[in-house]
Short mmCIF file of C-alpha atoms and ligand atoms in Angstrom, two decimals:
data_model
loop_
_atom_site.label_atom_id
_atom_site.label_comp_id
_atom_site.label_asym_id
_atom_site.label_seq_id
_atom_site.Cartn_x
_atom_site.Cartn_y
_atom_site.Cartn_z
CA MET V 296 112.65 104.74 73.74
CA VAL V 297 112.04 106.95 76.76
CA ASN V 298 114.91 109.31 77.55
CA VAL V 299 115.33 110.35 81.16
CA ALA V 300 117.64 112.73 82.98
CA ILE V 301 118.66 112.23 86.59
CA LEU V 302 119.40 115.35 88.65
CA GLY V 303 121.84 114.44 91.44
CA PHE V 304 124.17 111.45 91.34
CA GLY V 305 124.26 110.71 95.07
CA VAL V 306 122.78 107.83 97.08
CA VAL V 307 119.35 107.87 95.41
CA GLY V 308 120.55 109.06 91.98
CA GLY V 309 123.23 106.36 91.87
CA GLY V 310 120.75 103.70 93.02
CA THR V 311 118.23 104.82 90.39
CA ALA V 312 120.79 104.73 87.55
CA ARG V 313 121.85 101.23 88.61
CA LEU V 314 118.28 99.95 88.91
CA ILE V 315 117.22 101.31 85.51
CA THR V 316 120.30 99.66 83.99
CA ASP V 317 120.15 96.33 85.87
CA ASN V 318 116.39 95.87 85.38
CA ARG V 319 116.29 97.03 81.78
CA GLU V 320 114.46 93.88 80.61
CA GLU V 321 111.88 93.89 83.41
CA ILE V 322 111.12 97.55 82.74
CA GLU V 323 110.72 96.88 79.01
CA ARG V 324 108.46 93.90 79.69
CA LEU V 325 106.30 96.00 82.01
CA THR V 326 106.08 99.16 79.93
CA GLY V 327 106.67 97.96 76.38
CA ASP V 328 109.41 100.57 76.06
CA THR V 329 113.11 100.92 76.81
CA VAL V 330 114.48 103.55 79.15
CA ASN V 331 117.66 105.41 78.30
CA ILE V 332 119.49 107.50 80.89
CA LYS V 333 120.54 110.32 78.60
CA TYR V 334 121.96 112.75 81.17
CA ILE V 335 122.96 112.83 84.81
CA LEU V 336 123.31 116.31 86.28
CA ASP V 337 125.71 116.76 89.17
CA LEU V 338 128.15 119.31 90.51
CA ARG V 339 131.02 116.82 90.31
CA ASP V 340 132.48 114.55 87.63
CA PHE V 341 132.53 110.81 88.15
CA PRO V 342 135.37 109.63 85.89
CA ASP V 343 135.35 106.07 87.25
CA SER V 344 131.61 105.56 86.94
CA PRO V 345 130.07 103.54 84.11
CA PHE V 346 127.78 106.58 83.70
CA ALA V 347 130.72 109.03 83.33
CA ASP V 348 129.78 109.89 79.75
CA ARG V 349 126.26 111.02 80.75
CA ILE V 350 127.38 113.55 83.39
CA VAL V 351 126.52 117.19 82.66
CA HIS V 352 126.75 120.29 84.82
CA ASP V 353 124.30 122.59 83.07
CA PHE V 354 120.58 121.98 83.63
CA ASN V 355 119.74 123.87 80.41
CA ILE V 356 121.21 121.01 78.35
CA ILE V 357 118.47 118.79 79.80
CA LEU V 358 115.75 121.41 79.67
CA GLU V 359 116.35 122.29 76.04
CA ASP V 360 116.65 118.70 74.81
CA PRO V 361 113.22 117.75 73.41
CA GLU V 362 114.16 114.09 73.57
CA VAL V 363 114.18 114.16 77.39
CA ASP V 364 110.75 112.94 78.40
CA THR V 365 111.17 112.62 82.16
CA VAL V 366 113.35 114.35 84.74
CA ILE V 367 114.18 112.53 87.99
CA GLU V 368 115.07 115.11 90.64
CA VAL V 369 117.05 113.43 93.43
CA MET V 370 119.36 116.29 94.44
CA GLY V 371 117.52 117.25 97.63
CA GLY V 372 116.87 120.69 99.14
CA SER V 373 114.43 123.36 98.03
CA HIS V 374 116.67 125.28 95.63
CA PRO V 375 117.49 124.87 92.80
CA ALA V 376 115.21 121.80 92.93
CA TYR V 377 112.18 124.12 92.84
CA GLU V 378 113.38 126.12 89.82
CA PHE V 379 114.47 123.00 87.88
CA THR V 380 111.16 121.26 88.59
CA VAL V 381 109.00 124.17 87.51
CA ALA V 382 111.07 124.69 84.34
CA ALA V 383 110.91 120.99 83.42
CA LEU V 384 107.14 120.76 83.97
CA LYS V 385 106.53 123.91 81.94
CA LYS V 386 108.62 122.41 79.12
CA GLY V 387 106.27 119.41 79.09
CA LYS V 388 108.57 116.95 80.86
CA ASN V 389 107.33 114.58 83.58
CA VAL V 390 109.09 115.03 86.92
CA ILE V 391 109.68 112.33 89.53
CA THR V 392 111.26 113.08 92.90
CA SER V 393 112.35 111.58 96.21
CA ASN V 394 112.82 115.06 97.65
CA LYS V 395 110.22 115.50 100.39
CA GLU V 396 111.46 118.98 101.29
CA VAL V 397 110.54 120.37 97.89
CA VAL V 398 107.23 118.44 97.79
CA ALA V 399 106.23 119.67 101.26
CA ASN V 400 107.09 123.25 100.30
CA PHE V 401 105.86 123.45 96.72
CA GLY V 402 104.00 120.23 95.84
CA ASP V 403 100.74 122.08 95.17
CA GLU V 404 102.43 124.36 92.62
CA PHE V 405 104.11 121.42 90.90
CA LEU V 406 100.87 119.46 90.59
CA ALA V 407 99.14 122.50 89.08
CA ALA V 408 102.03 123.08 86.64
CA ALA V 409 102.00 119.40 85.67
CA ALA V 410 98.25 119.49 85.05
CA ALA V 411 98.60 122.64 82.94
CA SER V 412 101.26 120.97 80.78
CA GLY V 413 99.51 117.60 80.61
CA VAL V 414 102.42 115.79 82.25
CA SER V 415 103.01 113.97 85.54
CA TYR V 416 104.54 114.97 88.83
CA ARG V 417 105.21 111.91 91.01
CA PHE V 418 106.80 111.57 94.45
CA GLU V 419 106.30 108.01 95.71
CA ALA V 420 109.89 107.89 97.09
CA ALA V 421 109.40 111.06 99.15
CA VAL V 422 107.55 109.21 101.94
CA GLY V 423 108.61 105.86 103.35
CA GLY V 424 111.56 105.21 101.01
CA GLY V 425 110.78 101.95 99.22
CA ILE V 426 107.26 101.51 100.63
CA PRO V 427 104.45 102.00 98.14
CA VAL V 428 102.32 104.40 100.18
CA ILE V 429 101.47 107.49 98.11
CA SER V 430 99.86 105.54 95.27
CA PRO V 431 97.76 103.25 97.48
CA ILE V 432 96.57 106.19 99.57
CA ILE V 433 95.48 108.10 96.46
CA SER V 434 93.99 105.21 94.60
CA SER V 435 92.91 102.58 97.13
CA VAL V 436 92.01 104.06 100.53
CA ARG V 437 91.30 107.75 100.17
CA HIS V 438 87.58 107.23 99.61
CA ASN V 439 87.33 106.06 103.23
CA LYS V 440 86.43 108.49 106.00
CA ILE V 441 89.96 108.75 107.31
CA THR V 442 90.39 109.62 110.98
CA GLU V 443 94.14 109.20 111.32
CA VAL V 444 97.32 108.64 109.35
CA ARG V 445 100.28 107.84 111.54
CA GLY V 446 103.67 106.43 110.87
CA ILE V 447 107.27 105.79 111.64
CA LEU V 448 108.45 108.03 108.85
CA ASN V 449 112.17 108.44 109.36
CA GLY V 450 114.52 105.53 108.83
CA THR V 451 117.56 107.19 110.41
CA THR V 452 115.92 107.89 113.76
CA ASN V 453 114.23 104.49 113.92
CA TYR V 454 117.60 102.92 113.15
CA ILE V 455 119.29 105.02 115.87
CA LEU V 456 116.60 104.23 118.46
CA THR V 457 116.85 100.52 117.67
CA LYS V 458 120.67 100.49 117.85
CA MET V 459 120.80 102.58 121.02
CA PHE V 460 118.08 100.99 123.02
CA SER V 461 118.05 97.37 121.81
CA LEU V 462 121.78 96.95 121.15
CA GLY V 463 123.20 99.44 123.66
CA GLU V 464 125.21 101.47 121.13
CA SER V 465 125.90 105.20 121.51
CA PHE V 466 123.90 107.92 119.78
CA GLU V 467 126.98 109.15 117.90
CA ASP V 468 127.98 105.68 116.65
CA SER V 469 124.42 104.86 115.61
CA LEU V 470 124.10 108.13 113.69
CA CYS V 471 127.49 107.59 111.99
CA ASP V 472 126.39 104.12 110.97
CA ALA V 473 123.13 105.49 109.51
CA GLN V 474 125.11 108.09 107.56
CA GLU V 475 127.52 105.49 106.18
CA ARG V 476 124.57 103.41 105.02
CA GLY V 477 123.17 106.41 103.12
CA TYR V 478 120.03 106.74 105.28
CA ALA V 479 120.62 110.17 106.79
CA GLU V 480 119.96 113.56 105.27
CA ARG V 481 122.94 115.66 104.20
CA ASN V 482 122.35 117.63 107.39
CA PRO V 483 121.24 114.89 109.82
CA ASP V 484 119.64 117.48 112.12
CA ALA V 485 116.66 117.17 109.78
CA ASP V 486 116.40 113.53 110.84
CA ILE V 487 117.11 113.73 114.57
CA LEU V 488 115.14 116.94 115.21
CA GLY V 489 112.05 115.56 113.45
CA THR V 490 111.97 117.96 110.45
CA ASP V 491 112.21 115.17 107.89
CA ALA V 492 109.31 113.30 109.49
CA ALA V 493 107.35 116.58 109.60
CA ARG V 494 107.78 116.99 105.84
CA LYS V 495 106.52 113.46 105.30
CA ILE V 496 103.46 113.71 107.56
CA ASP V 497 102.79 117.05 105.85
CA ILE V 498 102.66 115.28 102.48
CA LEU V 499 100.43 112.49 103.85
CA THR V 500 98.15 115.09 105.45
CA ALA V 501 97.85 116.84 102.08
CA LEU V 502 96.88 113.56 100.42
CA VAL V 503 94.07 112.79 102.86
CA THR V 504 92.78 116.31 103.57
CA GLY V 505 93.59 118.09 100.30
CA LYS V 506 95.44 120.77 102.29
CA LEU V 507 99.20 121.30 102.40
CA VAL V 508 100.27 122.82 105.72
CA PRO V 509 103.46 124.93 106.00
CA THR V 510 105.91 122.53 107.67
CA ASP V 511 106.86 125.10 110.30
CA LYS V 512 103.24 125.07 111.50
CA ILE V 513 103.58 121.40 112.49
CA HIS V 514 104.40 120.76 116.15
CA THR V 515 107.74 118.95 115.84
CA GLU V 516 109.93 117.25 118.44
CA GLY V 517 112.91 115.02 117.67
CA ILE V 518 114.60 112.15 119.46
CA THR V 519 117.44 114.01 121.17
CA ASN V 520 115.75 114.27 124.58
CA ILE V 521 114.87 110.59 124.95
CA ARG V 522 116.78 109.13 127.94
CA LYS V 523 117.76 105.55 128.68
CA ALA V 524 115.56 105.82 131.83
CA ASP V 525 112.55 106.59 129.59
CA VAL V 526 113.21 103.51 127.50
CA LEU V 527 113.42 101.36 130.64
CA ALA V 528 110.18 102.91 131.89
CA ALA V 529 108.53 102.12 128.54
CA GLU V 530 109.70 98.51 128.83
CA LYS V 531 108.20 98.26 132.32
CA LEU V 532 104.92 99.48 130.86
CA GLY V 533 105.18 96.92 128.02
CA MET V 534 105.64 99.74 125.50
CA LYS V 535 108.21 101.05 123.02
CA ILE V 536 109.22 104.60 122.19
CA LYS V 537 109.02 105.53 118.50
CA LEU V 538 109.24 108.83 116.65
CA LEU V 539 105.82 109.18 115.02
CA GLY V 540 104.26 111.55 112.57
CA ARG V 541 100.52 111.75 113.19
CA CYS V 542 97.67 113.45 111.37
CA ILE V 543 94.55 113.09 113.51
CA ILE V 544 91.25 114.22 112.02
CA GLU V 545 88.46 114.98 114.51
CA GLY V 546 85.52 116.63 112.78
CA GLU V 547 86.77 119.99 111.51
CA LYS V 548 90.01 119.72 113.49
CA VAL V 549 93.22 118.38 111.96
CA PHE V 550 96.00 117.82 114.49
CA VAL V 551 99.42 117.27 112.93
CA ILE V 552 102.31 116.37 115.19
CA VAL V 553 105.76 114.78 115.07
CA ALA V 554 107.12 113.59 118.42
CA PRO V 555 108.33 110.52 120.26
CA PHE V 556 105.36 108.44 121.42
CA MET V 557 105.06 105.38 123.67
CA LEU V 558 103.30 102.59 121.81
CA PRO V 559 101.55 99.61 123.42
CA SER V 560 102.52 96.13 122.25
CA ASP V 561 99.24 95.66 120.39
CA SER V 562 99.96 98.67 118.17
CA ALA V 563 100.62 97.81 114.53
CA LEU V 564 103.72 100.04 114.66
CA PHE V 565 105.20 98.40 117.81
CA GLY V 566 107.48 95.94 115.99
CA VAL V 567 108.82 98.30 113.30
CA SER V 568 112.59 98.38 113.92
CA GLY V 569 115.83 99.48 112.33
CA VAL V 570 115.60 101.42 109.07
CA TYR V 571 112.07 100.10 108.50
CA ASN V 572 109.20 102.55 108.28
CA ALA V 573 105.46 101.97 108.40
CA VAL V 574 102.41 104.06 107.69
CA GLU V 575 99.07 103.16 109.27
CA VAL V 576 95.89 104.58 107.81
CA ILE V 577 92.79 104.39 110.01
CA GLY V 578 89.32 105.08 108.69
CA GLU V 579 85.80 103.91 107.99
CA PRO V 580 84.88 101.41 106.75
CA ILE V 581 88.37 100.04 106.15
CA GLY V 582 89.48 99.95 109.80
CA SER V 583 93.26 100.01 109.87
CA VAL V 584 95.69 99.25 107.05
CA MET V 585 99.46 99.41 107.30
CA PHE V 586 102.16 99.91 104.67
CA TYR V 587 105.53 98.61 105.83
CA GLY V 588 109.04 98.37 104.41
CA PRO V 589 112.52 99.86 104.21
CA GLY V 590 112.28 103.60 104.75
CA ALA V 591 115.63 104.71 103.34
CA GLY V 592 118.67 103.52 101.40
CA ALA V 593 119.72 103.54 97.76
CA GLY V 594 118.01 100.34 96.56
CA PRO V 595 114.61 100.71 98.23
CA THR V 596 114.32 104.40 97.35
CA ALA V 597 115.35 103.73 93.74
CA SER V 598 112.63 101.06 93.64
CA ALA V 599 110.00 103.72 94.45
CA VAL V 600 111.46 106.17 91.91
CA VAL V 601 111.44 103.53 89.16
CA ALA V 602 107.89 102.52 90.14
CA ASP V 603 106.81 106.08 89.34
CA LEU V 604 108.74 105.96 86.07
CA THR V 605 107.26 102.67 84.91
CA GLU V 606 103.78 103.82 85.87
CA ILE V 607 104.16 107.00 83.83
CA ILE V 608 105.38 105.05 80.79
CA ALA V 609 102.94 102.15 81.08
CA SER V 610 99.82 104.15 81.88
CA GLY V 611 100.32 106.92 79.36
CA ARG V 612 99.75 109.29 82.29
CA ASN V 613 96.20 108.11 82.72
CA TYR V 614 96.03 107.33 86.45
CA ALA V 615 94.91 108.89 89.71
CA VAL V 616 96.74 112.06 90.64
CA PRO V 617 96.69 113.72 94.05
CA THR V 618 95.28 117.21 94.38
CA PHE V 619 95.97 119.57 97.23
CA THR V 620 96.33 123.28 97.86
CA LYS V 621 98.40 125.21 100.37
CA ASP V 622 96.48 126.18 103.48
CA GLU V 623 98.27 128.16 106.19
CA GLY V 624 95.57 127.47 108.75
CA ALA V 625 94.75 123.84 108.04
CA ALA V 626 96.57 122.42 111.07
CA SER V 627 94.68 122.95 114.33
CA ASP V 628 96.42 124.13 117.48
CA ILE V 629 97.48 120.96 119.30
CA SER V 630 96.46 122.42 122.69
CA GLU V 631 93.14 120.58 122.25
CA LEU V 632 94.74 117.27 121.31
CA VAL V 633 93.94 114.69 124.00
CA CYS V 634 96.37 111.97 125.05
CA ALA V 635 97.88 110.34 128.11
CA SER V 636 101.51 111.16 128.92
CA TYR V 637 104.47 109.50 130.57
CA ILE V 638 106.14 112.17 132.69
CA ALA V 639 109.31 112.06 134.81
CA PHE V 640 110.18 114.73 137.39
CA ASP V 641 113.16 115.33 139.57
CA GLY V 642 112.36 116.79 142.99
CA ALA V 643 108.65 115.93 143.11
CA CYS V 644 107.04 113.54 145.62
CA GLU V 645 104.30 111.08 144.67
CA ALA V 646 101.78 112.94 146.83
CA CYS V 647 102.41 116.28 145.11
CA VAL V 648 102.19 114.60 141.69
CA LYS V 649 98.76 113.24 142.65
CA SER V 650 97.65 116.59 144.02
CA VAL V 651 98.29 118.19 140.63
CA PHE V 652 97.59 115.37 138.13
CA GLY V 653 94.93 113.37 140.05
CA GLU V 654 95.05 109.59 139.65
CA VAL V 655 98.22 108.47 137.85
CA THR V 656 100.10 105.20 137.42
CA PHE V 657 103.58 105.41 138.90
CA VAL V 658 106.44 103.69 137.09
CA GLU V 659 109.52 102.55 138.99
CA SER V 660 112.47 104.76 138.09
CA GLU V 661 115.96 105.09 139.53
CA ASP V 662 116.44 108.78 138.90
CA SER V 663 113.01 110.42 139.07
CA VAL V 664 109.36 110.22 140.01
CA ALA V 665 107.85 108.80 136.84
CA PHE V 666 104.18 108.26 136.08
CA VAL V 667 101.55 107.92 133.38
CA THR V 668 98.64 110.36 133.44
CA ALA V 669 95.05 109.85 132.41
CA PRO V 670 94.23 111.18 128.92
CA MET V 671 93.98 114.96 129.00
CA SER V 672 94.32 117.84 126.58
CA GLU V 673 97.76 119.12 125.66
CA LYS V 674 96.80 122.42 127.27
CA ALA V 675 95.87 120.74 130.58
CA ALA V 676 99.05 118.62 130.59
CA CYS V 677 101.26 121.67 130.00
CA GLU V 678 99.47 123.66 132.74
CA LYS V 679 99.88 120.85 135.26
CA ILE V 680 103.57 120.42 134.39
CA ALA V 681 104.09 124.17 134.82
CA ARG V 682 102.29 124.06 138.21
CA LEU V 683 104.48 121.28 139.53
CA ILE V 684 107.56 123.21 138.47
CA SER V 685 106.49 126.57 139.88
CA GLU V 686 104.74 125.40 143.07
CA ARG V 687 107.03 122.50 144.06
CA GLY V 688 110.32 123.49 142.45
CA ALA V 689 110.37 120.20 140.51
CA THR V 690 112.47 119.73 137.36
CA LEU V 691 110.90 118.12 134.30
CA LYS V 692 113.15 115.35 132.99
CA SER V 693 110.89 113.81 130.35
CA ARG V 694 107.47 113.92 128.87
CA ILE V 695 106.46 111.42 126.22
CA ARG V 696 102.91 111.13 124.95
CA LEU V 697 101.15 107.78 124.67
CA VAL V 698 99.32 106.60 121.57
P1 NDP Z 1808 123.00 112.82 98.26
O1 NDP Z 1808 123.56 113.99 98.99
O2 NDP Z 1808 123.64 111.49 98.41
O3 NDP Z 1808 122.94 113.16 96.69
C1 NDP Z 1808 122.58 114.39 96.16
C2 NDP Z 1808 123.42 114.59 94.91
O4 NDP Z 1808 122.93 115.75 94.25
C3 NDP Z 1808 124.89 114.84 95.24
O5 NDP Z 1808 125.72 114.12 94.36
C4 NDP Z 1808 125.03 116.33 95.05
O6 NDP Z 1808 126.31 116.74 94.64
C5 NDP Z 1808 124.04 116.58 93.93
N1 NDP Z 1808 123.60 117.95 93.89
C6 NDP Z 1808 123.25 118.76 94.91
N2 NDP Z 1808 122.91 119.98 94.47
C7 NDP Z 1808 123.07 119.95 93.12
C8 NDP Z 1808 122.89 120.91 92.10
N3 NDP Z 1808 122.50 122.16 92.37
N4 NDP Z 1808 123.15 120.56 90.83
C9 NDP Z 1808 123.58 119.32 90.55
N5 NDP Z 1808 123.76 118.36 91.48
C10 NDP Z 1808 123.51 118.69 92.76
O7 NDP Z 1808 121.47 112.75 98.67
P2 NDP Z 1808 120.52 111.46 98.61
O8 NDP Z 1808 120.69 110.77 97.32
O9 NDP Z 1808 120.62 110.70 99.87
O10 NDP Z 1808 119.08 112.16 98.67
C11 NDP Z 1808 118.56 112.83 97.56
C12 NDP Z 1808 117.12 113.22 97.87
O11 NDP Z 1808 116.36 112.04 98.12
C13 NDP Z 1808 116.98 114.07 99.14
O12 NDP Z 1808 115.88 114.92 98.97
C14 NDP Z 1808 116.64 113.05 100.22
O13 NDP Z 1808 115.92 113.60 101.28
C15 NDP Z 1808 115.80 112.09 99.44
N6 NDP Z 1808 115.72 110.75 99.95
C16 NDP Z 1808 116.85 110.09 100.34
C17 NDP Z 1808 116.81 108.80 100.78
C18 NDP Z 1808 118.01 108.07 101.22
O14 NDP Z 1808 117.85 106.96 101.73
N7 NDP Z 1808 119.21 108.60 101.05
C19 NDP Z 1808 115.51 108.08 100.85
C20 NDP Z 1808 114.37 108.83 100.36
C21 NDP Z 1808 114.50 110.12 99.95
P3 NDP Z 1808 127.45 117.07 95.74
O15 NDP Z 1808 127.59 115.85 96.57
O16 NDP Z 1808 128.63 117.37 94.91
O17 NDP Z 1808 126.94 118.24 96.51
N1 HSE Z 1809 116.83 110.61 105.88
C1 HSE Z 1809 115.63 109.97 105.53
C2 HSE Z 1809 115.31 108.89 106.52
C3 HSE Z 1809 115.76 109.37 104.15
O1 HSE Z 1809 116.20 108.51 107.28
O2 HSE Z 1809 114.17 108.44 106.60
C4 HSE Z 1809 114.47 108.76 103.64
O3 HSE Z 1809 113.52 109.77 103.39
#
């Protein structure tokens, strides 16, 4: 019997406890062993829960119990998740997590501690919710010469964008709905301001480059500035606006960015709606592969957590593990990143736009002069925007990059 302890009895912790219990026979068939949830650590008691008798409030009970083989950290946040994870790994316990914040901040340390103790540190649920993406990247595609990993990495914002712009609902109602469904972070600013997606593209970047970038070094924009007029402009261009995390590898340069992008209809990510996420890996000789599925929610995320658990039990820890180290300077300055942009200005005429940006494609807009530029570097785009503002007194209403 394999004894596990779950840290955090919230959306993911509750879903994981239910899945381990409901799928007891499948797990036994797959691994040849039974799984027993020995403890659940939380701050609160849950007297009405069928797991009420497993609730503990002191992590040391779990740490000091030699019968606990695997700790499933699904509390969220950096602390005390960091301290609990390090202590568990040093005690020779496997650790599984869905907590991308702690992986993005300390994943390198945890992998080293796990290796030193001869145990596993697994985090499949930390990126893409229920989508198997970490394992396939490590084991099936990483040997390619990868030039880009990009994805819709946040279920809450994709859900909000879909509800707002396809169904006409308000931002506030759409966010509330996402919270009620258990998709959003405890502080949903992490979702809507792009921080959560930045943590996830950080982890994916570490997998493909071997270098973990400090998340605050990633250029990050959220969805709060996207206007209805921008969505209508995208539709006129046959495109959709999606919050993307992108890691673009050009020779020695690694550009990492989270921002809303306009996607053409032939993009693999174009049709990914609602809480669904997708990760596209582009490289040679594989071309493009995409991993797609539900990006948040109790059931899908629990599925990824339990996948890690069954793999640890079934494989006897003998499988591919990621390796990466922290590297402050691994992300290149995005000023050299080249892309076309959709730009909307108030108070600028078409002639003055052309005089600054050269040939552009104008897009009909009710409230601004809107256009799509030729591909140019981030630095050039910013300089031209600043010129139009300072020389013509124009006001920038939107700028959204194109994929
Ligand atoms: P919840 O807030 O629903 O659950 C967290 C639980 O952990 C709460 O019950 C909380 O208690 C408890 N907790 C917090 N701090 C401590 C502590 N110090 N000691 C003991 N218990 C503690 O979060 P989720 O389940 O939604 O998310 C958990 C993690 O999984 C996060 O990192 C999140 O980003 C990630 N994740 C979430 C997904 C989702 O769809 N929800 C999908 C993929 C990943 P209390 O409520 O009393 O504070
Ligand atoms: N808040 C996150 C999201 C949870 O919406 O994608 C899954 O990581």
